[in-house]
């Protein structure tokens, strides 16, 4: 088989059609790795270019590219306070301190969400990734990044279902109290968030730009789900299906992202029609072999532990794990291999290089 | 069902209003405030902790029960003199330097408080020196260190190094932390989740 393009490799893998090797996906947030791959020192000025160069040299697919920024703290129009760093944005304070204050905010936010206008940015999630950080339209930002990335598939958007947007905005304590006190209000809020996202999807989705997107809501810890299956079945899965259907209506495949152990509700996820799951947090008990056996047509994206293995393991351990994950999860397709969320600053450069090298050589051998 | 059993059930079901009413009723009947805590509120939270550990209930239910327990504590605590107050020990808890996550830390605080510990929550992004200051001020038996990020767990080691000269046990936990890592950095205990943190704390104060 001849060398495929990254897009051919990613699409074929997700459709379980022949590929030349396993596609490699990741989110790179590691300056020593970027400097090793490019041979240049990273600065705020050249950071985005060097990051994209590293990605284009090594990855078939990526998401959530953030340009370097000076660290800063800022307050948005609603009074949410954010601390912004290059790789992440933290919500550090909220404009309400009790359930009553949260409920007042929710009522106002529902009205804002219902007043969707084409071109609206997703004003909360957008702040945490590339789509909210510039004055240009999402399409213009995408085109600029894609040009820097060459052949690598860039996910067009990170698409929130709304549940984690809501609980992160509210804080988990106040979110839980508010749901206990007035479940209908929270339910209305979650629906307004999902409806807003569906409208946004129909504005931005374009198969010619990218064949895959990442839909997300973090729902689980290392040891269990955050929310009960009953709650998720009532308040989450129908809205995940709504968002998934919207992307599918444009021919775009959906990979769903949540950290943690999701096995208790994996049947529910698959029933929504998602095409894949990420990051398959193996250290949390997500077993690639078990998932492949039970869900033979579900693509897995991730699988290589970035919590212990990539930062603290040896190259030999990384090589063995990559081979194991390929053996268990790559049946000629169905796997986009990568870290279990991101190549963060503590991952050893030599381990990351070993992961990529082993993925290439071992999967071609298969 | 006794009044205290009813109170425990109301804690378990997360009914803050009912716990408050029952606590007021218990006081009006002449019950000792400390008994209301020990025999009504804490047993309820103990069951919540056990169910959480067994994955029978989830974080929101624990938080709602903790809110209900606090509704009762708010009624009876002002009636306790400092001398009357009994607890299983004092625990200083914080998320280590560089880490702004607080869900796990808050859950641990609630579960420890629900199990009868006095909890000093010193917040997130806590420098090693701030942990030392809190230990000097509060003389706890245990310090609990939380981290969600691999990049911040290194500050657990730095904090433990600074606390070595103090008569205090250190317990660690958080998504990237493992038993092996806890041993490597010299922690006295590792808790995989908030309910286990209570078990480890009980073991540490008993040792």
Coordinates of C-alpha atoms in Angstrom, one line a residue:
Chain A
X1 CA 0.0 0.0 0.0
X2 CA 1.3 3.4 -0.9
X3 CA 1.7 6.3 1.5
X4 CA -1.7 7.8 2.3
X5 CA -2.4 11.4 3.1
X6 CA -3.3 12.2 6.8
X7 CA -6.9 12.9 5.8
X8 CA -7.2 9.6 3.9
X9 CA -5.6 7.7 6.9
X10 CA -7.9 9.3 9.5
X11 CA -11.1 8.8 7.5
X12 CA -10.2 5.3 6.4
X13 CA -9.3 4.3 10.0
X14 CA -12.6 5.6 11.3
X15 CA -14.4 3.7 8.5
X16 CA -12.4 0.6 9.2
X17 CA -11.1 0.6 5.7
X18 CA -7.4 -0.3 4.8
X19 CA -4.8 2.2 6.0
X20 CA -1.0 2.2 5.5
X21 CA -0.4 2.6 9.2
X22 CA -2.2 3.6 12.4
X23 CA -3.0 7.4 12.4
X24 CA -1.5 9.4 15.2
X25 CA -3.5 12.0 17.0
X26 CA -2.5 14.4 19.8
X27 CA -2.6 17.7 21.5
X28 CA 0.9 19.0 21.9
X29 CA 1.6 21.2 24.9
X30 CA 5.3 20.5 25.5
X31 CA 7.9 23.1 24.7
X32 CA 11.0 20.8 24.9
X33 CA 9.3 18.5 22.4
X34 CA 8.6 21.5 20.1
X35 CA 12.2 22.7 20.4
X36 CA 13.5 19.2 19.8
X37 CA 11.4 18.7 16.7
X38 CA 12.0 22.1 15.1
X39 CA 15.5 22.8 16.4
X40 CA 14.4 26.3 17.4
X41 CA 13.8 28.1 20.7
X42 CA 10.1 28.7 21.4
X43 CA 9.1 32.3 22.1
X44 CA 5.7 34.0 22.4
X45 CA 6.3 35.3 18.9
X46 CA 7.2 32.1 17.1
X47 CA 5.3 29.7 19.4
X48 CA 2.3 29.1 17.2
X49 CA 4.4 28.5 14.0
X50 CA 6.8 26.1 15.8
X51 CA 3.8 24.2 17.4
X52 CA 2.2 23.8 14.0
X53 CA 5.4 22.8 12.4
X54 CA 5.9 20.1 15.1
X55 CA 2.3 18.9 14.5
X56 CA 2.6 18.8 10.8
X57 CA 5.8 16.7 11.0
X58 CA 4.4 14.2 13.4
X59 CA 0.7 14.0 13.6
X60 CA -2.2 12.9 11.4
X61 CA -4.8 14.8 13.4
X62 CA -4.9 17.4 16.2
X63 CA -7.3 19.7 17.9
X64 CA -7.5 22.8 20.1
X65 CA -4.4 24.6 18.9
X66 CA -3.7 27.5 21.1
X67 CA -1.3 30.3 20.3
X68 CA 1.1 31.3 23.1
X69 CA -0.2 34.1 25.2
X70 CA 1.2 36.2 28.0
X71 CA -0.3 34.9 31.3
X72 CA -3.1 37.2 32.4
X73 CA -6.3 37.3 34.5
X74 CA -9.4 38.9 33.0
X75 CA -13.1 39.3 33.7
X76 CA -15.8 38.8 31.1
X77 CA -19.0 40.8 30.7
X78 CA -20.9 38.5 33.1
X79 CA -18.3 38.8 35.9
X80 CA -16.6 35.4 35.4
X81 CA -12.9 35.8 36.2
X82 CA -10.4 33.7 34.1
X83 CA -6.7 33.0 34.5
X84 CA -5.2 32.5 31.1
X85 CA -2.0 30.5 30.4
X86 CA -0.8 29.2 27.1
X87 CA -2.2 25.7 27.3
X88 CA -5.3 26.4 29.4
X89 CA -7.7 28.9 30.8
X90 CA -8.9 28.5 34.4
X91 CA -12.2 29.8 35.7
X92 CA -11.1 31.3 39.0
X93 CA -14.1 33.3 40.2
X94 CA -17.8 33.6 39.5
X95 CA -20.3 36.5 39.7
X96 CA -22.5 34.6 42.1
X97 CA -21.9 32.9 45.5
X98 CA -25.2 31.1 46.3
X99 CA -28.0 29.1 44.6
X100 CA -30.2 32.2 44.2
X101 CA -27.4 34.1 42.5
X102 CA -26.7 31.2 40.2
X103 CA -30.4 30.8 39.3
X104 CA -30.6 34.5 38.4
X105 CA -27.6 34.1 36.2
X106 CA -29.1 31.0 34.5
X107 CA -32.4 32.7 33.7
X108 CA -30.4 35.6 32.0
X109 CA -28.1 33.1 30.2
X110 CA -31.0 31.1 28.8
X111 CA -32.4 34.3 27.3
X112 CA -29.0 35.1 25.7
X113 CA -28.6 31.6 24.4
X114 CA -32.1 31.7 22.8
X115 CA -31.2 34.9 21.1
X116 CA -28.6 33.1 18.9
X117 CA -27.3 35.1 15.9
X118 CA -25.3 33.5 13.1
X119 CA -21.7 34.0 13.7
X120 CA -22.0 34.1 17.5
X121 CA -19.1 32.5 19.2
X122 CA -19.6 30.1 22.0
X123 CA -18.8 32.7 24.6
X124 CA -17.6 30.4 27.4
X125 CA -16.0 27.4 25.8
X126 CA -14.7 29.6 23.0
X127 CA -12.5 31.4 25.4
X128 CA -10.7 28.3 26.3
X129 CA -9.6 27.5 22.8
X130 CA -8.5 29.0 19.6
X131 CA -11.9 29.9 18.3
X132 CA -12.5 32.6 20.9
X133 CA -9.1 34.2 21.0
X134 CA -9.1 36.4 17.9
X135 CA -11.2 38.9 16.1
X136 CA -11.4 36.8 13.0
X137 CA -14.3 34.5 12.1
X138 CA -14.0 30.8 13.0
X139 CA -13.5 29.9 9.3
X140 CA -10.7 32.4 8.9
X141 CA -9.0 31.2 12.0
X142 CA -9.3 27.6 10.8
X143 CA -8.0 28.4 7.3
X144 CA -4.9 30.1 8.8
X145 CA -4.1 27.3 11.1
X146 CA -4.7 24.6 8.4
X147 CA -2.3 26.4 6.2
X148 CA 0.4 26.1 8.9
X149 CA -0.5 22.5 9.6
X150 CA -0.2 21.3 6.0
X151 CA -1.7 17.8 5.6
X152 CA -2.6 17.2 9.3
X153 CA -6.3 17.0 10.0
X154 CA -7.5 19.8 12.3
X155 CA -10.8 19.3 14.1
X156 CA -13.0 22.2 13.0
X157 CA -14.3 22.9 16.5
X158 CA -14.6 21.5 19.9
X159 CA -18.3 21.1 20.4
X160 CA -19.8 21.3 23.9
X161 CA -22.9 19.3 24.7
X162 CA -23.5 21.8 27.5
X163 CA -23.4 19.7 30.7
X164 CA -19.8 20.5 31.6
X165 CA -20.2 24.0 30.4
X166 CA -23.0 24.3 32.9
X167 CA -21.4 22.7 35.9
X168 CA -18.0 24.4 35.4
X169 CA -19.7 27.7 35.1
X170 CA -21.8 27.1 38.2
X171 CA -19.3 25.2 40.2
X172 CA -20.1 21.6 40.9
X173 CA -21.5 22.4 44.4
X174 CA -23.9 25.1 43.3
X175 CA -24.8 23.1 40.2
X176 CA -25.8 20.1 42.4
X177 CA -27.7 22.3 44.9
X178 CA -29.5 24.1 42.1
X179 CA -30.5 20.8 40.5
X180 CA -31.8 19.5 43.8
X181 CA -33.8 22.7 44.4
X182 CA -35.2 23.4 40.9
X183 CA -34.4 20.6 38.4
X184 CA -36.5 22.1 35.7
X185 CA -34.5 25.3 35.6
X186 CA -31.2 23.3 35.2
X187 CA -32.9 21.1 32.6
X188 CA -34.0 24.2 30.7
X189 CA -30.5 25.6 30.9
X190 CA -28.9 22.4 29.6
X191 CA -31.4 22.4 26.7
X192 CA -30.7 26.0 25.8
X193 CA -27.0 25.2 25.8
X194 CA -27.5 22.2 23.5
X195 CA -29.9 24.1 21.2
X196 CA -27.3 27.0 20.9
X197 CA -24.6 24.5 20.0
X198 CA -26.8 22.9 17.3
X199 CA -27.4 26.2 15.7
X200 CA -23.7 27.0 15.9
X201 CA -22.8 23.6 14.3
X202 CA -25.1 24.4 11.3
X203 CA -23.2 27.7 10.9
X204 CA -19.6 26.3 11.1
X205 CA -19.8 22.7 9.9
X206 CA -18.0 22.2 6.5
X207 CA -16.9 18.7 5.5
X208 CA -14.5 20.2 3.0
X209 CA -12.6 21.7 5.9
X210 CA -12.4 18.7 8.2
X211 CA -14.0 15.3 8.3
X212 CA -14.0 14.9 12.1
X213 CA -15.0 16.9 15.1
X214 CA -14.6 16.5 18.9
X215 CA -17.8 16.7 21.0
X216 CA -17.1 16.9 24.7
X217 CA -18.3 17.0 28.2
X218 CA -16.1 15.7 31.0
X219 CA -18.3 13.3 33.0
X220 CA -16.1 10.9 34.9
X221 CA -13.3 10.6 37.4
X222 CA -10.6 8.0 37.5
X223 CA -12.7 5.8 39.8
X224 CA -16.3 6.5 38.6
X225 CA -18.8 8.7 36.8
X226 CA -19.4 12.1 38.2
X227 CA -23.1 11.9 37.7
X228 CA -25.5 9.0 38.1
X229 CA -26.4 7.0 35.0
X230 CA -30.1 8.0 35.7
X231 CA -29.2 11.7 35.6
X232 CA -27.1 11.3 32.5
X233 CA -29.9 9.4 30.7
X234 CA -32.3 12.2 31.5
X235 CA -30.2 15.3 31.1
X236 CA -27.3 14.4 28.9
X237 CA -27.5 11.6 26.4
X238 CA -30.6 12.9 24.5
X239 CA -28.6 16.2 24.1
X240 CA -25.5 14.4 23.0
X241 CA -27.6 12.7 20.4
X242 CA -28.9 16.1 19.3
X243 CA -25.4 17.5 18.8
X244 CA -24.1 14.3 17.2
X245 CA -27.0 14.3 14.7
X246 CA -26.3 17.9 13.8
X247 CA -22.6 17.1 12.9
X248 CA -23.6 14.0 11.1
X249 CA -26.1 15.9 9.0
X250 CA -23.1 17.6 7.5
X251 CA -21.2 14.3 6.9
X252 CA -18.8 15.0 9.8
X253 CA -17.8 12.2 12.1
X254 CA -18.0 12.7 15.8
X255 CA -15.5 11.7 18.4
X256 CA -16.7 12.1 21.9
X257 CA -14.3 13.3 24.6
X258 CA -14.5 12.7 28.4
X259 CA -11.7 11.9 30.8
X260 CA -12.2 9.1 33.3
X261 CA -13.9 5.8 33.4
X262 CA -17.1 5.8 31.2
X263 CA -17.6 2.0 31.1
X264 CA -20.8 2.2 33.2
X265 CA -22.6 4.1 30.4
X266 CA -20.7 3.0 27.3
X267 CA -23.8 1.4 25.8
X268 CA -25.6 4.8 26.2
X269 CA -22.7 6.6 24.4
X270 CA -22.7 4.2 21.5
X271 CA -26.5 4.4 21.2
X272 CA -26.2 8.2 20.5
X273 CA -24.4 7.3 17.3
X274 CA -21.0 8.7 18.1
X275 CA -18.2 7.4 15.8
X276 CA -15.4 7.3 18.3
X277 CA -14.3 7.9 21.9
X278 CA -11.4 9.9 23.3
X279 CA -9.1 9.8 25.3
X280 CA -9.7 6.2 26.4
X281 CA -8.0 6.9 29.8
X282 CA -6.4 3.5 30.4
X283 CA -5.2 4.3 33.9
X284 CA -8.8 5.0 34.8
X285 CA -9.8 1.5 33.7
X286 CA -10.8 2.1 30.1
X287 CA -9.6 -1.1 28.6
X288 CA -8.9 -0.9 24.8
X289 CA -9.2 -4.6 24.3
X290 CA -12.5 -4.8 26.1
X291 CA -13.9 -1.8 24.2
X292 CA -12.8 -3.2 20.8
X293 CA -14.4 -6.6 21.6
X294 CA -17.7 -5.1 22.8
X295 CA -17.9 -2.2 20.3
X296 CA -16.2 -3.5 17.1
X297 CA -17.0 -0.4 15.0
X298 CA -16.2 2.3 17.6
X299 CA -13.0 4.2 16.9
X300 CA -10.8 4.9 19.9
X301 CA -8.5 7.9 19.9
X302 CA -5.8 8.1 22.5
X303 CA -4.9 5.1 24.8
X304 CA -1.3 5.9 25.7
X305 CA -1.3 7.0 29.4
X306 CA 0.0 10.6 29.8
X307 CA -0.6 10.5 33.6
X308 CA 2.2 8.1 34.5
X309 CA 3.7 6.3 31.5
X310 CA 4.7 9.2 29.3
X311 CA 6.1 11.4 32.1
X312 CA 7.7 8.7 34.3
X313 CA 7.9 5.5 32.3
X314 CA 10.9 4.2 30.3
X315 CA 11.1 4.1 26.5
X316 CA 10.9 0.3 26.7
X317 CA 7.7 0.6 28.7
X318 CA 6.2 3.0 26.2
X319 CA 7.2 0.8 23.3
X320 CA 5.5 -2.2 24.9
X321 CA 2.3 -0.2 25.7
X322 CA 2.0 1.2 22.2
X323 CA 2.4 -2.4 20.7
X324 CA -0.2 -3.6 23.2
X325 CA -2.7 -0.9 22.3
X326 CA -2.2 -1.5 18.6
X327 CA -2.7 -5.2 19.0
X328 CA -5.8 -4.7 21.0
X329 CA -7.4 -1.8 19.3
X330 CA -6.2 -1.6 15.7
X331 CA -8.0 -4.0 13.6
X332 CA -6.9 -2.4 10.4
X333 CA -8.8 0.7 11.5
X334 CA -10.6 1.9 14.5
X335 CA -7.7 3.5 16.3
X336 CA -6.1 6.9 16.3
X337 CA -3.2 6.4 18.6
X338 CA -2.1 9.1 21.0
X339 CA -1.8 10.2 24.5
X340 CA -4.7 10.0 27.0
X341 CA -5.6 13.7 26.4
X342 CA -2.4 15.7 25.7
X343 CA 1.4 15.7 25.5
X344 CA 1.7 17.9 28.5
X345 CA 4.8 19.7 29.7
X346 CA 5.9 16.8 32.0
X347 CA 5.9 14.1 29.2
X348 CA 9.5 13.0 28.4
X349 CA 10.5 14.0 24.9
X350 CA 12.2 10.6 24.4
X351 CA 9.0 8.8 25.4
X352 CA 6.9 10.8 23.0
X353 CA 9.3 10.1 20.2
X354 CA 9.3 6.4 21.0
X355 CA 5.5 6.4 21.0
X356 CA 5.4 7.9 17.5
X357 CA 8.2 5.7 16.1
X358 CA 6.7 2.5 17.5
X359 CA 3.2 3.4 16.2
X360 CA 4.6 3.9 12.7
X361 CA 6.8 0.9 12.5
X362 CA 4.7 -1.6 14.4
X363 CA 1.4 -0.8 12.7
X364 CA 3.0 -0.9 9.3
X365 CA 4.3 -4.3 10.2
X366 CA 0.7 -5.4 10.9
Chain B
X1 CA -37.9 5.6 63.7
X2 CA -36.1 7.6 66.3
X3 CA -35.5 11.3 65.9
X4 CA -31.8 10.7 65.3
X5 CA -32.5 8.0 62.7
X6 CA -34.9 10.3 61.0
X7 CA -32.2 13.0 61.0
X8 CA -29.7 10.5 59.4
X9 CA -32.2 9.6 56.7
X10 CA -32.8 13.3 56.0
X11 CA -29.0 13.8 55.6
X12 CA -28.8 10.8 53.3
X13 CA -31.7 12.0 51.1
X14 CA -30.2 15.5 51.1
X15 CA -33.1 17.4 52.6
X16 CA -31.5 20.4 54.2
X17 CA -34.8 21.8 55.3
X18 CA -35.8 18.7 57.1
X19 CA -32.4 18.3 58.8
X20 CA -32.6 21.9 60.1
X21 CA -36.1 21.3 61.4
X22 CA -35.1 18.0 63.1
X23 CA -32.0 19.5 64.6
X24 CA -34.1 22.3 66.1
X25 CA -36.6 19.8 67.3
X26 CA -33.9 17.7 68.9
X27 CA -32.5 20.7 70.7
X28 CA -36.0 21.7 71.9
X29 CA -36.4 18.2 73.4
X30 CA -33.3 18.8 75.4
X31 CA -30.8 16.7 73.5
X32 CA -27.1 17.5 73.9
X33 CA -25.8 19.4 70.8
X34 CA -22.8 17.0 70.6
X35 CA -25.1 14.0 70.6
X36 CA -27.1 15.5 67.8
X37 CA -23.9 15.7 65.7
X38 CA -22.6 12.3 66.8
X39 CA -25.8 10.3 66.7
X40 CA -27.9 12.1 64.0
X41 CA -25.7 13.9 61.5
X42 CA -22.5 11.9 61.3
X43 CA -24.1 8.5 61.0
X44 CA -26.0 9.8 58.0
X45 CA -22.9 11.1 56.3
X46 CA -21.1 7.8 57.1
X47 CA -23.7 6.0 55.1
X48 CA -23.4 8.5 52.3
X49 CA -19.6 7.9 52.3
X50 CA -20.0 4.2 52.1
X51 CA -22.5 4.4 49.3
X52 CA -20.3 6.8 47.4
X53 CA -17.3 4.4 47.8
X54 CA -19.4 1.6 46.5
X55 CA -20.5 3.7 43.4
X56 CA -24.1 3.5 44.5
X57 CA -24.4 7.3 44.6
X58 CA -22.4 10.0 42.8
X59 CA -20.8 13.4 43.5
X60 CA -23.9 15.5 43.3
X61 CA -25.7 13.3 45.9
X62 CA -22.8 13.6 48.2
X63 CA -22.7 17.3 47.9
X64 CA -26.4 17.6 48.5
X65 CA -26.1 15.4 51.6
X66 CA -23.2 17.5 52.9
X67 CA -25.3 20.6 52.4
X68 CA -28.0 19.0 54.5
X69 CA -25.5 18.0 57.2
X70 CA -24.3 21.6 57.3
X71 CA -27.9 22.8 57.8
X72 CA -28.0 20.8 61.0
X73 CA -24.5 21.8 62.1
X74 CA -25.4 25.4 61.7
X75 CA -28.2 24.9 64.2
X76 CA -26.3 23.1 66.9
X77 CA -22.7 24.3 66.5
X78 CA -23.3 27.7 68.0
X79 CA -24.5 26.0 71.2
X80 CA -21.3 24.1 71.6
X81 CA -18.6 25.7 73.7
X82 CA -15.0 25.1 72.6
X83 CA -14.6 22.7 75.5
X84 CA -17.7 20.7 74.5
X85 CA -16.5 20.2 71.0
X86 CA -15.2 16.8 70.3
X87 CA -13.8 15.6 67.0
X88 CA -11.7 12.8 65.7
X89 CA -8.8 15.1 64.9
X90 CA -7.9 18.1 62.8
X91 CA -7.0 17.9 59.1
X92 CA -5.5 20.7 57.0
X93 CA -6.5 20.2 53.4
X94 CA -5.4 22.1 50.2
X95 CA -4.6 21.7 46.5
X96 CA -0.9 22.1 45.9
X97 CA 0.9 25.0 44.3
X98 CA 0.1 25.6 40.6
X99 CA -3.1 23.7 40.7
X100 CA -6.5 25.5 40.7
X101 CA -8.7 22.4 40.8
X102 CA -11.0 22.1 43.8
X103 CA -13.7 19.4 43.3
X104 CA -11.7 16.5 44.7
X105 CA -10.3 18.7 47.5
X106 CA -13.8 19.9 48.4
X107 CA -15.2 16.4 48.4
X108 CA -12.5 15.2 50.7
X109 CA -13.2 18.1 53.1
X110 CA -16.9 17.3 53.2
X111 CA -16.4 13.6 53.7
X112 CA -13.9 14.2 56.5
X113 CA -16.1 16.7 58.2
X114 CA -19.0 14.3 57.8
X115 CA -16.9 11.7 59.5
X116 CA -16.3 13.9 62.5
X117 CA -13.0 15.6 61.7
X118 CA -12.3 19.3 62.1
X119 CA -11.3 20.4 58.6
X120 CA -9.2 23.5 57.8
X121 CA -9.6 24.0 54.1
X122 CA -6.8 26.3 53.0
X123 CA -7.9 26.4 49.4
X124 CA -6.2 25.9 46.0
X125 CA -2.8 26.9 44.6
X126 CA -1.3 26.5 48.1
X127 CA 2.5 26.9 48.3
X128 CA 4.5 24.6 50.6
X129 CA 5.2 27.4 53.0
X130 CA 1.4 28.1 53.3
X131 CA 0.9 24.5 54.3
X132 CA 3.6 24.9 57.0
X133 CA 2.0 28.1 58.2
X134 CA -1.4 26.3 58.5
X135 CA 0.2 23.4 60.4
X136 CA 1.9 25.8 62.8
X137 CA -1.4 27.7 63.4
X138 CA -3.8 24.8 63.6
X139 CA -1.6 21.9 65.0
X140 CA -3.4 19.2 62.9
X141 CA -2.8 15.5 63.1
X142 CA -3.1 15.2 59.3
X143 CA -2.4 17.3 56.2
X144 CA -4.2 16.4 53.0
X145 CA -2.6 17.3 49.7
X146 CA -4.6 17.3 46.5
X147 CA -3.4 17.6 42.8
X148 CA -5.2 17.0 39.5
X149 CA -2.2 17.7 37.3
X150 CA 0.9 15.6 36.7
X151 CA 2.6 18.9 36.4
X152 CA 1.7 20.0 39.9
X153 CA 2.1 16.8 41.8
X154 CA 5.8 17.6 42.1
X155 CA 4.7 20.2 44.6
X156 CA 3.4 17.4 46.8
X157 CA 7.0 16.3 47.3
X158 CA 8.2 19.8 48.0
X159 CA 5.4 20.3 50.6
X160 CA 6.2 16.9 52.3
X161 CA 9.9 17.8 52.5
X162 CA 9.0 21.0 54.3
X163 CA 6.6 19.3 56.7
X164 CA 9.1 16.5 57.7
X165 CA 10.1 18.4 60.8
X166 CA 6.5 18.7 62.1
X167 CA 4.6 16.1 64.0
X168 CA 2.0 15.6 61.3
X169 CA 1.0 12.8 58.9
X170 CA 0.6 13.6 55.3
X171 CA -2.1 12.1 53.0
X172 CA -2.1 12.6 49.3
X173 CA -4.6 12.0 46.5
X174 CA -5.8 13.2 43.1
X175 CA -6.2 11.9 39.6
X176 CA -2.6 11.4 38.6
X177 CA -1.4 10.3 42.0
X178 CA -0.8 6.6 42.7
X179 CA 0.1 4.6 45.8
X180 CA 3.6 4.1 44.4
X181 CA 4.1 7.8 43.8
X182 CA 2.8 8.5 47.4
X183 CA 5.4 6.2 48.8
X184 CA 8.2 7.7 46.6
X185 CA 7.6 11.2 47.9
X186 CA 7.3 10.1 51.5
X187 CA 3.6 10.5 52.1
X188 CA 2.1 8.5 55.0
X189 CA -1.0 7.6 53.1
X190 CA -2.6 7.6 49.7
X191 CA -6.4 7.9 49.2
X192 CA -7.9 6.9 45.8
X193 CA -11.1 8.8 46.4
X194 CA -12.9 11.0 49.0
X195 CA -14.4 8.1 50.8
X196 CA -11.1 6.3 51.1
X197 CA -9.6 9.5 52.5
X198 CA -11.8 9.0 55.6
X199 CA -10.6 5.5 56.0
X200 CA -6.9 6.5 55.6
X201 CA -7.4 9.4 58.1
X202 CA -8.9 7.0 60.6
X203 CA -5.9 4.7 60.2
X204 CA -3.5 7.6 60.5
X205 CA -5.0 9.0 63.7
X206 CA -5.1 5.5 65.2
X207 CA -1.5 4.8 64.4

